[in-house]
Amino acid sequence: MSYDTQVPPAAAPRVMRNGLGTAALILGIIGTLSGLIPLLFWLAGILGLIALILGLVGKGRVKRGEANNKGVALTGAILGLASLVLSVVGLVITVTAVSDAVDEIDKSIKDTAPKDPSSKAPASKAPAGDAGKTDKNKGQGLEDGDSSVYDDDLTVTVSDPKPFSPGEYAIGHTKGNKAYQVTVLIENKGKAKFDTTLVSFSATAGANGVAAEQVLDDKAGAGFEGTIMPGKKATVTIAFDAPKDAKNLTVEVDPGFTYDASQWELKLG
């Protein structure tokens, strides 16, 4: 006497829903790159917010076992948050730049306006410090450790470049290139506070002056923040990506619209 034993079919494997985490990572990367351009602060804010939300939702799916890309979702959420921060910085820079531009236009209009010869009122003197601030060392080659001193006694110093190892999620580093970090010190020896919002950096590398992209990760910041009061100083570490065979790095620091940019010719070891 025989019995037929039927084996139930194996359950179909659960399909992982990884789409939100992947979308968060892509939007986070685009948002962060957009945030590096101050005028695109609005795009960085929108993409950053969406990436943050999608990343958190994707992480929730991982917790429930519906997805298995925890690292991708988490990275997307982090980049989304970074995009939001950069969008705020970009907004501040843009608003400050527009405000300064409007002030300069108003000043130019006032300076070029015809004076009434019948007016007996004495001409008012333009306030000191409104003119562009020049580098007292202009024309002299700056090397590592040298300082650029401006008319208002603002002092900028750039250190000798050192090899830099970008992190796993670093932005701006190209495989095969070498990264280098420099320390930028700004000391306010003047009598007025200095706003660091508009301080910018750029660099070229090698004999052909190839643009050296700035490297951004958790070890190398994007730049200065806040205000430097009289008698105080601030320091940041900036990293740049250079071709493997580059022997020199030219770093330019621009303190703002009313300042001349200064360059340092640095030798790479």
CSV table of C-alpha atoms in Angstrom, one decimal:
chain,number,residue,atom,x,y,z
A,1,MET,CA,0.0,0.0,0.0
A,2,SER,CA,1.6,3.3,-1.1
A,3,TYR,CA,1.0,6.9,-0.2
A,4,ASP,CA,1.7,9.9,-2.4
A,5,THR,CA,3.6,12.6,-0.5
A,6,GLN,CA,3.4,16.0,-2.0
A,7,VAL,CA,6.1,18.5,-1.1
A,8,PRO,CA,4.9,22.1,-1.0
A,9,PRO,CA,6.7,24.4,-3.4
A,10,ALA,CA,9.4,26.6,-2.0
A,11,ALA,CA,8.4,30.1,-1.2
A,12,ALA,CA,9.5,32.7,-3.8
A,13,PRO,CA,12.4,34.8,-2.5
A,14,ARG,CA,11.5,38.2,-1.3
A,15,VAL,CA,12.4,41.0,-3.7
A,16,MET,CA,14.5,43.6,-2.0
A,17,ARG,CA,13.2,47.2,-2.4
A,18,ASN,CA,16.5,49.1,-2.7
A,19,GLY,CA,15.2,51.8,-5.0
A,20,LEU,CA,14.8,54.5,-2.4
A,21,GLY,CA,18.3,54.1,-0.9
A,22,THR,CA,19.9,54.3,-4.4
A,23,ALA,CA,17.8,57.3,-5.3
A,24,ALA,CA,18.9,59.0,-2.1
A,25,LEU,CA,22.6,58.4,-2.9
A,26,ILE,CA,22.3,59.8,-6.4
A,27,LEU,CA,20.3,62.9,-5.3
A,28,GLY,CA,22.7,63.4,-2.4
A,29,ILE,CA,25.7,63.4,-4.6
A,30,ILE,CA,24.2,65.8,-7.1
A,31,GLY,CA,22.9,68.0,-4.3
A,32,THR,CA,26.3,68.2,-2.6
A,33,LEU,CA,28.1,69.1,-5.9
A,34,SER,CA,25.4,71.8,-6.6
A,35,GLY,CA,26.0,73.1,-3.1
A,36,LEU,CA,29.6,73.9,-3.9
A,37,ILE,CA,28.3,76.5,-6.3
A,38,PRO,CA,26.8,79.3,-4.2
A,39,LEU,CA,24.3,80.4,-6.9
A,40,LEU,CA,22.8,76.8,-7.0
A,41,PHE,CA,22.0,76.9,-3.3
A,42,TRP,CA,18.3,76.5,-4.2
A,43,LEU,CA,18.9,73.3,-6.1
A,44,ALA,CA,21.2,71.9,-3.4
A,45,GLY,CA,18.4,72.6,-0.8
A,46,ILE,CA,15.7,70.8,-2.8
A,47,LEU,CA,17.8,67.8,-3.7
A,48,GLY,CA,19.3,67.6,-0.2
A,49,LEU,CA,15.8,67.5,1.4
A,50,ILE,CA,14.6,64.8,-1.0
A,51,ALA,CA,17.8,62.8,-0.5
A,52,LEU,CA,17.5,63.0,3.3
A,53,ILE,CA,13.9,61.9,3.3
A,54,LEU,CA,14.5,59.0,0.8
A,55,GLY,CA,17.6,57.9,2.7
A,56,LEU,CA,15.7,57.7,6.0
A,57,VAL,CA,12.8,55.9,4.4
A,58,GLY,CA,15.2,53.5,2.7
A,59,LYS,CA,16.9,52.9,6.1
A,60,GLY,CA,13.5,52.1,7.6
A,61,ARG,CA,13.0,49.5,4.8
A,62,VAL,CA,16.3,47.9,5.8
A,63,LYS,CA,15.2,47.6,9.4
A,64,ARG,CA,12.0,45.9,8.3
A,65,GLY,CA,14.0,43.5,6.1
A,66,GLU,CA,12.5,44.9,2.9
A,67,ALA,CA,15.8,46.1,1.6
A,68,ASN,CA,19.5,45.2,2.1
A,69,ASN,CA,21.4,48.4,1.1
A,70,LYS,CA,21.8,50.0,4.5
A,71,GLY,CA,25.1,51.6,3.6
A,72,VAL,CA,23.8,53.2,0.4
A,73,ALA,CA,20.7,54.5,2.1
A,74,LEU,CA,22.7,55.9,5.1
A,75,THR,CA,25.2,57.6,2.8
A,76,GLY,CA,22.4,59.1,0.8
A,77,ALA,CA,20.8,60.6,3.9
A,78,ILE,CA,24.2,62.0,5.1
A,79,LEU,CA,24.9,63.6,1.7
A,80,GLY,CA,21.4,65.0,1.7
A,81,LEU,CA,22.1,66.6,5.1
A,82,ALA,CA,25.4,67.9,3.7
A,83,SER,CA,23.5,69.4,0.7
A,84,LEU,CA,21.1,71.2,3.1
A,85,VAL,CA,24.1,72.7,5.0
A,86,LEU,CA,25.8,73.8,1.8
A,87,SER,CA,22.6,75.3,0.5
A,88,VAL,CA,22.3,77.5,3.6
A,89,VAL,CA,26.0,78.5,3.2
A,90,GLY,CA,25.3,79.3,-0.5
A,91,LEU,CA,22.3,81.4,0.4
A,92,VAL,CA,24.3,83.4,2.9
A,93,ILE,CA,27.1,83.9,0.4
A,94,THR,CA,24.7,84.9,-2.4
A,95,VAL,CA,22.7,87.4,-0.2
A,96,THR,CA,26.0,88.9,1.1
A,97,ALA,CA,27.4,89.2,-2.4
A,98,VAL,CA,24.2,90.8,-3.8
A,99,SER,CA,24.1,93.2,-0.8
A,100,ASP,CA,27.8,94.2,-1.4
A,101,ALA,CA,27.2,94.6,-5.1
A,102,VAL,CA,24.2,96.9,-4.4
A,103,ASP,CA,26.3,99.0,-2.0
A,104,GLU,CA,29.1,99.3,-4.5
A,105,ILE,CA,26.6,100.4,-7.2
A,106,ASP,CA,25.0,103.0,-4.8
A,107,LYS,CA,28.5,104.3,-3.9
A,108,SER,CA,29.5,104.6,-7.6
A,109,ILE,CA,26.3,106.5,-8.4
A,110,LYS,CA,26.9,108.9,-5.6
A,111,ASP,CA,30.5,109.4,-6.6
A,112,THR,CA,29.7,110.1,-10.2
A,113,ALA,CA,26.6,112.3,-9.6
A,114,PRO,CA,27.2,115.9,-10.7
A,115,LYS,CA,27.7,118.3,-7.8
A,116,ASP,CA,25.6,121.4,-7.4
A,117,PRO,CA,28.0,124.4,-7.6
A,118,SER,CA,25.6,126.6,-5.7
A,119,SER,CA,25.7,124.2,-2.8
A,120,LYS,CA,27.6,125.6,0.2
A,121,ALA,CA,27.7,122.4,2.1
A,122,PRO,CA,31.2,121.0,2.5
A,123,ALA,CA,31.9,117.8,0.6
A,124,SER,CA,31.9,114.8,2.8
A,125,LYS,CA,34.9,112.5,2.8
A,126,ALA,CA,34.5,108.9,1.7
A,127,PRO,CA,34.8,106.6,4.7
A,128,ALA,CA,38.2,105.0,5.0
A,129,GLY,CA,38.4,101.3,4.2
A,130,ASP,CA,35.7,101.4,1.4
A,131,ALA,CA,38.3,101.2,-1.3
A,132,GLY,CA,39.6,97.8,-2.4
A,133,LYS,CA,42.2,96.4,0.1
A,134,THR,CA,45.5,95.5,-1.6
A,135,ASP,CA,48.1,93.1,-0.6
A,136,LYS,CA,51.3,94.9,0.7
A,137,ASN,CA,53.4,92.0,-0.6
A,138,LYS,CA,51.9,92.2,-4.1
A,139,GLY,CA,54.5,91.3,-6.8
A,140,GLN,CA,56.5,89.2,-4.4
A,141,GLY,CA,56.5,85.4,-4.7
A,142,LEU,CA,54.9,83.8,-1.7
A,143,GLU,CA,56.1,80.4,-0.5
A,144,ASP,CA,55.0,78.0,2.2
A,145,GLY,CA,54.8,79.8,5.6
A,146,ASP,CA,54.8,83.3,4.0
A,147,SER,CA,52.1,85.7,5.0
A,148,SER,CA,50.1,88.1,2.8
A,149,VAL,CA,49.4,91.3,4.7
A,150,TYR,CA,46.6,93.7,3.6
A,151,ASP,CA,46.0,97.4,4.1
A,152,ASP,CA,43.6,96.7,7.0
A,153,ASP,CA,46.2,94.4,8.7
A,154,LEU,CA,44.4,91.3,7.7
A,155,THR,CA,47.1,88.5,7.5
A,156,VAL,CA,46.8,85.3,5.5
A,157,THR,CA,49.3,82.5,5.8
A,158,VAL,CA,49.5,79.2,3.9
A,159,SER,CA,51.5,76.3,5.1
A,160,ASP,CA,53.7,73.7,3.3
A,161,PRO,CA,51.5,71.0,1.5
A,162,LYS,CA,51.4,67.6,3.0
A,163,PRO,CA,50.1,64.3,1.5
A,164,PHE,CA,46.4,63.8,2.2
A,165,SER,CA,44.5,60.5,2.1
A,166,PRO,CA,40.8,61.1,1.0
A,167,GLY,CA,38.1,59.2,2.8
A,168,GLU,CA,35.9,56.5,1.2
A,169,TYR,CA,33.2,59.0,0.4
A,170,ALA,CA,35.4,62.0,-0.5
A,171,ILE,CA,34.3,64.3,-3.3
A,172,GLY,CA,36.8,65.9,-5.7
A,173,HIS,CA,39.4,63.1,-5.8
A,174,THR,CA,40.3,61.3,-9.0
A,175,LYS,CA,41.7,57.8,-8.9
A,176,GLY,CA,45.4,57.9,-9.9
A,177,ASN,CA,45.9,61.5,-8.7
A,178,LYS,CA,47.6,62.5,-5.4
A,179,ALA,CA,45.9,64.7,-2.8
A,180,TYR,CA,47.6,67.3,-0.7
A,181,GLN,CA,46.5,69.4,2.3
A,182,VAL,CA,47.5,72.9,3.3
A,183,THR,CA,46.7,74.9,6.4
A,184,VAL,CA,45.3,78.4,5.8
A,185,LEU,CA,45.6,80.8,8.8
A,186,ILE,CA,43.8,84.2,8.8
A,187,GLU,CA,44.7,86.6,11.6
A,188,ASN,CA,42.8,89.8,12.1
A,189,LYS,CA,45.3,92.4,13.3
A,190,GLY,CA,43.1,95.3,12.4
A,191,LYS,CA,40.4,97.2,14.3
A,192,ALA,CA,37.3,95.9,12.6
A,193,LYS,CA,35.8,92.4,12.6
A,194,PHE,CA,36.3,90.3,9.5
A,195,ASP,CA,33.5,88.2,7.9
A,196,THR,CA,34.9,85.0,6.5
A,197,THR,CA,31.8,84.2,4.5
A,198,LEU,CA,33.3,85.3,1.2
A,199,VAL,CA,36.8,83.7,1.6
A,200,SER,CA,37.4,81.4,-1.3
A,201,PHE,CA,40.2,79.0,-2.4
A,202,SER,CA,41.5,77.7,-5.7
A,203,ALA,CA,44.6,75.9,-6.9
A,204,THR,CA,46.5,74.7,-10.0
A,205,ALA,CA,49.2,72.0,-10.2
A,206,GLY,CA,52.1,71.0,-12.4
A,207,ALA,CA,54.1,72.9,-15.0
A,208,ASN,CA,51.0,73.2,-17.2
A,209,GLY,CA,48.8,74.8,-14.5
A,210,VAL,CA,46.2,72.1,-14.5
A,211,ALA,CA,43.2,73.0,-12.2
A,212,ALA,CA,43.5,71.2,-8.9
A,213,GLU,CA,40.0,70.3,-7.7
A,214,GLN,CA,39.3,70.9,-4.0
A,215,VAL,CA,38.8,67.6,-2.1
A,216,LEU,CA,35.9,67.5,0.4
A,217,ASP,CA,35.4,64.9,3.1
A,218,ASP,CA,35.1,64.6,6.9
A,219,LYS,CA,38.8,65.5,7.3
A,220,ALA,CA,39.1,68.5,5.0
A,221,GLY,CA,36.6,71.2,5.4
A,222,ALA,CA,35.0,73.5,2.8
A,223,GLY,CA,36.3,76.7,4.3
A,224,PHE,CA,36.0,79.3,7.0
A,225,GLU,CA,32.8,80.1,8.9
A,226,GLY,CA,31.7,83.0,11.0
A,227,THR,CA,33.5,86.2,12.0
A,228,ILE,CA,37.1,86.8,13.1
A,229,MET,CA,37.2,89.6,15.7
A,230,PRO,CA,40.1,92.0,16.0
A,231,GLY,CA,43.2,90.3,17.6
A,232,LYS,CA,41.8,86.8,16.8
A,233,LYS,CA,42.7,84.2,14.3
A,234,ALA,CA,41.1,81.2,12.5
A,235,THR,CA,42.6,78.1,10.8
A,236,VAL,CA,41.2,75.6,8.3
A,237,THR,CA,42.6,72.6,6.5
A,238,ILE,CA,42.0,72.6,2.7
A,239,ALA,CA,42.8,69.6,0.4
A,240,PHE,CA,43.5,69.7,-3.3
A,241,ASP,CA,43.7,66.9,-5.9
A,242,ALA,CA,46.8,67.1,-8.2
A,243,PRO,CA,48.2,64.9,-11.0
A,244,LYS,CA,50.5,62.2,-9.8
A,245,ASP,CA,53.6,63.7,-11.4
A,246,ALA,CA,53.0,67.3,-10.4
A,247,LYS,CA,56.0,69.0,-8.7
A,248,ASN,CA,54.3,72.2,-7.6
A,249,LEU,CA,51.0,73.5,-6.3
A,250,THR,CA,49.8,77.1,-6.7
A,251,VAL,CA,47.3,78.0,-4.1
A,252,GLU,CA,45.2,81.1,-4.3
A,253,VAL,CA,43.3,82.6,-1.4
A,254,ASP,CA,40.8,85.4,-2.0
A,255,PRO,CA,39.6,87.0,1.2
A,256,GLY,CA,36.6,88.7,-0.5
A,257,PHE,CA,35.3,91.2,-3.1
A,258,THR,CA,37.2,94.1,-1.6
A,259,TYR,CA,40.5,92.3,-1.4
A,260,ASP,CA,43.2,91.3,-3.9
A,261,ALA,CA,43.7,87.5,-4.1
A,262,SER,CA,47.1,86.2,-3.1
A,263,GLN,CA,49.0,83.2,-4.5
A,264,TRP,CA,51.5,80.8,-2.9
A,265,GLU,CA,53.9,78.7,-5.0
A,266,LEU,CA,54.3,75.5,-3.0
A,267,LYS,CA,56.6,72.6,-3.8
A,268,LEU,CA,55.3,69.1,-3.7
A,269,GLY,CA,57.5,66.4,-2.2
